[in-house]
């Protein structure tokens, strides 16, 4: 398996623009997580899904952020409108209940810069 | 609420020596999992080792071992025979239940000296 795949790897956008980050989890994994990493706040869990259903979105900073998982192999994190304080590295991760959830595999991350 | 504390912002170790990275946690959940991840300068998050709250023995994975002291709520990572490639940021994390919400510590930057 190719692992968790995120796209794009880097994104530079202007304030006010819509940004969509994409994630393909490992095939067969039933949990998907979106994290944000900044120097100030460290690694924060934004939202996670189980079997494509959002379970906990309490980490989503505000209404400008939304996440979807239309099927087991694809998820998106959207920011609309984007602001400079959204600049961060966004990670997607997936794990499997069948293995006891003993590992969560991370994607390479998307480095977002909002200017 | 879950909380993970890594008290060492930075650590230095001589190549080939062992090093312990500290991690303490707080939770009221009787079932939880503890993880360590490595983040090199390239930015990816690499899973290292896992310990379940009901596991009787300390987890080991190659040169990595987890010193799990449940009563003290600590889950220290021990890296034996340090290598230059071990220089990275190390994160301790705790997950409630299987597949549930995870909380990460602030990380420890490890530098291995030649």
PDB file of N, CA and C in Angstrom, chain B residues 13-47:
ATOM      1  N   UNK B  13      22.287  13.700  23.119  1.00  0.00           N
ATOM      2  CA  UNK B  13      22.843  12.390  23.474  1.00  0.00           C
ATOM      3  C   UNK B  13      24.035  12.112  22.558  1.00  0.00           C
ATOM      4  N   UNK B  14      24.992  11.422  23.105  1.00  0.00           N
ATOM      5  CA  UNK B  14      26.164  11.041  22.306  1.00  0.00           C
ATOM      6  C   UNK B  14      25.801   9.821  21.467  1.00  0.00           C
ATOM      7  N   UNK B  15      26.305   9.812  20.266  1.00  0.00           N
ATOM      8  CA  UNK B  15      26.083   8.651  19.389  1.00  0.00           C
ATOM      9  C   UNK B  15      26.459   7.370  20.109  1.00  0.00           C
ATOM     10  N   UNK B  16      25.625   6.343  19.918  1.00  0.00           N
ATOM     11  CA  UNK B  16      25.805   4.996  20.483  1.00  0.00           C
ATOM     12  C   UNK B  16      25.364   4.890  21.942  1.00  0.00           C
ATOM     13  N   UNK B  17      25.012   6.000  22.562  1.00  0.00           N
ATOM     14  CA  UNK B  17      24.500   5.905  23.929  1.00  0.00           C
ATOM     15  C   UNK B  17      22.977   5.806  23.923  1.00  0.00           C
ATOM     16  N   UNK B  18      22.418   5.448  25.075  1.00  0.00           N
ATOM     17  CA  UNK B  18      20.970   5.366  25.219  1.00  0.00           C
ATOM     18  C   UNK B  18      20.430   6.699  25.740  1.00  0.00           C
ATOM     19  N   UNK B  19      19.169   6.961  25.416  1.00  0.00           N
ATOM     20  CA  UNK B  19      18.539   8.199  25.871  1.00  0.00           C
ATOM     21  C   UNK B  19      17.079   7.900  26.223  1.00  0.00           C
ATOM     22  N   UNK B  20      16.592   8.593  27.239  1.00  0.00           N
ATOM     23  CA  UNK B  20      15.195   8.446  27.666  1.00  0.00           C
ATOM     24  C   UNK B  20      14.473   9.769  27.473  1.00  0.00           C
ATOM     25  N   UNK B  21      13.366   9.711  26.761  1.00  0.00           N
ATOM     26  CA  UNK B  21      12.518  10.884  26.566  1.00  0.00           C
ATOM     27  C   UNK B  21      11.276  10.722  27.439  1.00  0.00           C
ATOM     28  N   UNK B  22      11.014  11.731  28.233  1.00  0.00           N
ATOM     29  CA  UNK B  22       9.951  11.622  29.227  1.00  0.00           C
ATOM     30  C   UNK B  22       8.575  11.978  28.674  1.00  0.00           C
ATOM     31  N   UNK B  23       7.580  11.287  29.217  1.00  0.00           N
ATOM     32  CA  UNK B  23       6.196  11.570  28.867  1.00  0.00           C
ATOM     33  C   UNK B  23       5.307  11.187  30.042  1.00  0.00           C
ATOM     34  N   UNK B  24       4.511  12.111  30.512  1.00  0.00           N
ATOM     35  CA  UNK B  24       3.498  11.788  31.506  1.00  0.00           C
ATOM     36  C   UNK B  24       2.141  12.145  30.925  1.00  0.00           C
ATOM     37  N   UNK B  25       1.125  11.472  31.432  1.00  0.00           N
ATOM     38  CA  UNK B  25      -0.202  11.673  30.870  1.00  0.00           C
ATOM     39  C   UNK B  25      -1.233  11.712  31.980  1.00  0.00           C
ATOM     40  N   UNK B  26      -2.379  12.204  31.628  1.00  0.00           N
ATOM     41  CA  UNK B  26      -3.473  12.266  32.591  1.00  0.00           C
ATOM     42  C   UNK B  26      -4.762  11.926  31.859  1.00  0.00           C
ATOM     43  N   UNK B  27      -5.494  10.993  32.389  1.00  0.00           N
ATOM     44  CA  UNK B  27      -6.774  10.615  31.815  1.00  0.00           C
ATOM     45  C   UNK B  27      -7.605   9.917  32.875  1.00  0.00           C
ATOM     46  N   UNK B  28      -8.918  10.003  32.717  1.00  0.00           N
ATOM     47  CA  UNK B  28      -9.823   9.274  33.611  1.00  0.00           C
ATOM     48  C   UNK B  28     -10.366   8.035  32.910  1.00  0.00           C
ATOM     49  N   UNK B  29      -9.989   7.869  31.655  1.00  0.00           N
ATOM     50  CA  UNK B  29     -10.444   6.728  30.869  1.00  0.00           C
ATOM     51  C   UNK B  29      -9.625   5.501  31.258  1.00  0.00           C
ATOM     52  N   UNK B  30     -10.244   4.374  31.623  1.00  0.00           N
ATOM     53  CA  UNK B  30      -9.459   3.196  32.013  1.00  0.00           C
ATOM     54  C   UNK B  30      -8.815   2.493  30.823  1.00  0.00           C
ATOM     55  N   UNK B  31      -9.316   2.769  29.633  1.00  0.00           N
ATOM     56  CA  UNK B  31      -8.784   2.120  28.433  1.00  0.00           C
ATOM     57  C   UNK B  31      -8.219   3.184  27.503  1.00  0.00           C
ATOM     58  N   UNK B  32      -6.938   3.073  27.226  1.00  0.00           N
ATOM     59  CA  UNK B  32      -6.296   4.074  26.383  1.00  0.00           C
ATOM     60  C   UNK B  32      -5.051   3.471  25.750  1.00  0.00           C
ATOM     61  N   UNK B  33      -4.550   4.163  24.762  1.00  0.00           N
ATOM     62  CA  UNK B  33      -3.325   3.746  24.091  1.00  0.00           C
ATOM     63  C   UNK B  33      -2.316   4.874  24.114  1.00  0.00           C
ATOM     64  N   UNK B  34      -1.066   4.516  24.211  1.00  0.00           N
ATOM     65  CA  UNK B  34       0.013   5.491  24.224  1.00  0.00           C
ATOM     66  C   UNK B  34       0.920   5.258  23.018  1.00  0.00           C
ATOM     67  N   UNK B  35       1.299   6.320  22.370  1.00  0.00           N
ATOM     68  CA  UNK B  35       2.083   6.241  21.140  1.00  0.00           C
ATOM     69  C   UNK B  35       3.293   7.170  21.223  1.00  0.00           C
ATOM     70  N   UNK B  36       4.309   6.799  20.480  1.00  0.00           N
ATOM     71  CA  UNK B  36       5.414   7.715  20.225  1.00  0.00           C
ATOM     72  C   UNK B  36       5.607   7.817  18.716  1.00  0.00           C
ATOM     73  N   UNK B  37       5.806   9.076  18.286  1.00  0.00           N
ATOM     74  CA  UNK B  37       6.073   9.359  16.880  1.00  0.00           C
ATOM     75  C   UNK B  37       7.369  10.146  16.770  1.00  0.00           C
ATOM     76  N   UNK B  38       8.012   9.970  15.629  1.00  0.00           N
ATOM     77  CA  UNK B  38       9.234  10.705  15.304  1.00  0.00           C
ATOM     78  C   UNK B  38       8.935  11.626  14.133  1.00  0.00           C
ATOM     79  N   UNK B  39       9.364  12.876  14.257  1.00  0.00           N
ATOM     80  CA  UNK B  39       9.203  13.809  13.151  1.00  0.00           C
ATOM     81  C   UNK B  39      10.562  14.392  12.793  1.00  0.00           C
ATOM     82  N   UNK B  40      11.193  13.863  11.750  1.00  0.00           N
ATOM     83  CA  UNK B  40      12.483  14.422  11.318  1.00  0.00           C
ATOM     84  C   UNK B  40      12.289  15.797  10.686  1.00  0.00           C
ATOM     85  N   UNK B  41      13.373  16.409  10.321  1.00  0.00           N
ATOM     86  CA  UNK B  41      13.313  17.765   9.764  1.00  0.00           C
ATOM     87  C   UNK B  41      12.532  17.807   8.447  1.00  0.00           C
ATOM     88  N   UNK B  42      12.401  16.681   7.789  1.00  0.00           N
ATOM     89  CA  UNK B  42      11.632  16.630   6.544  1.00  0.00           C
ATOM     90  C   UNK B  42      10.127  16.767   6.791  1.00  0.00           C
ATOM     91  N   UNK B  43       9.702  16.592   8.041  1.00  0.00           N
ATOM     92  CA  UNK B  43       8.324  16.909   8.393  1.00  0.00           C
ATOM     93  C   UNK B  43       7.350  15.759   8.526  1.00  0.00           C
ATOM     94  N   UNK B  44       7.683  14.578   8.004  1.00  0.00           N
ATOM     95  CA  UNK B  44       6.694  13.495   8.110  1.00  0.00           C
ATOM     96  C   UNK B  44       6.613  12.976   9.543  1.00  0.00           C
ATOM     97  N   UNK B  45       5.500  12.380   9.881  1.00  0.00           N
ATOM     98  CA  UNK B  45       5.273  11.797  11.206  1.00  0.00           C
ATOM     99  C   UNK B  45       5.423  10.282  11.068  1.00  0.00           C
ATOM    100  N   UNK B  46       6.371   9.733  11.809  1.00  0.00           N
ATOM    101  CA  UNK B  46       6.683   8.306  11.706  1.00  0.00           C
ATOM    102  C   UNK B  46       6.301   7.620  13.001  1.00  0.00           C
ATOM    103  N   UNK B  47       5.424   6.626  12.910  1.00  0.00           N
ATOM    104  CA  UNK B  47       5.020   5.854  14.084  1.00  0.00           C
ATOM    105  C   UNK B  47       6.200   5.028  14.579  1.00  0.00           C
TER     106      UNK B  47
END
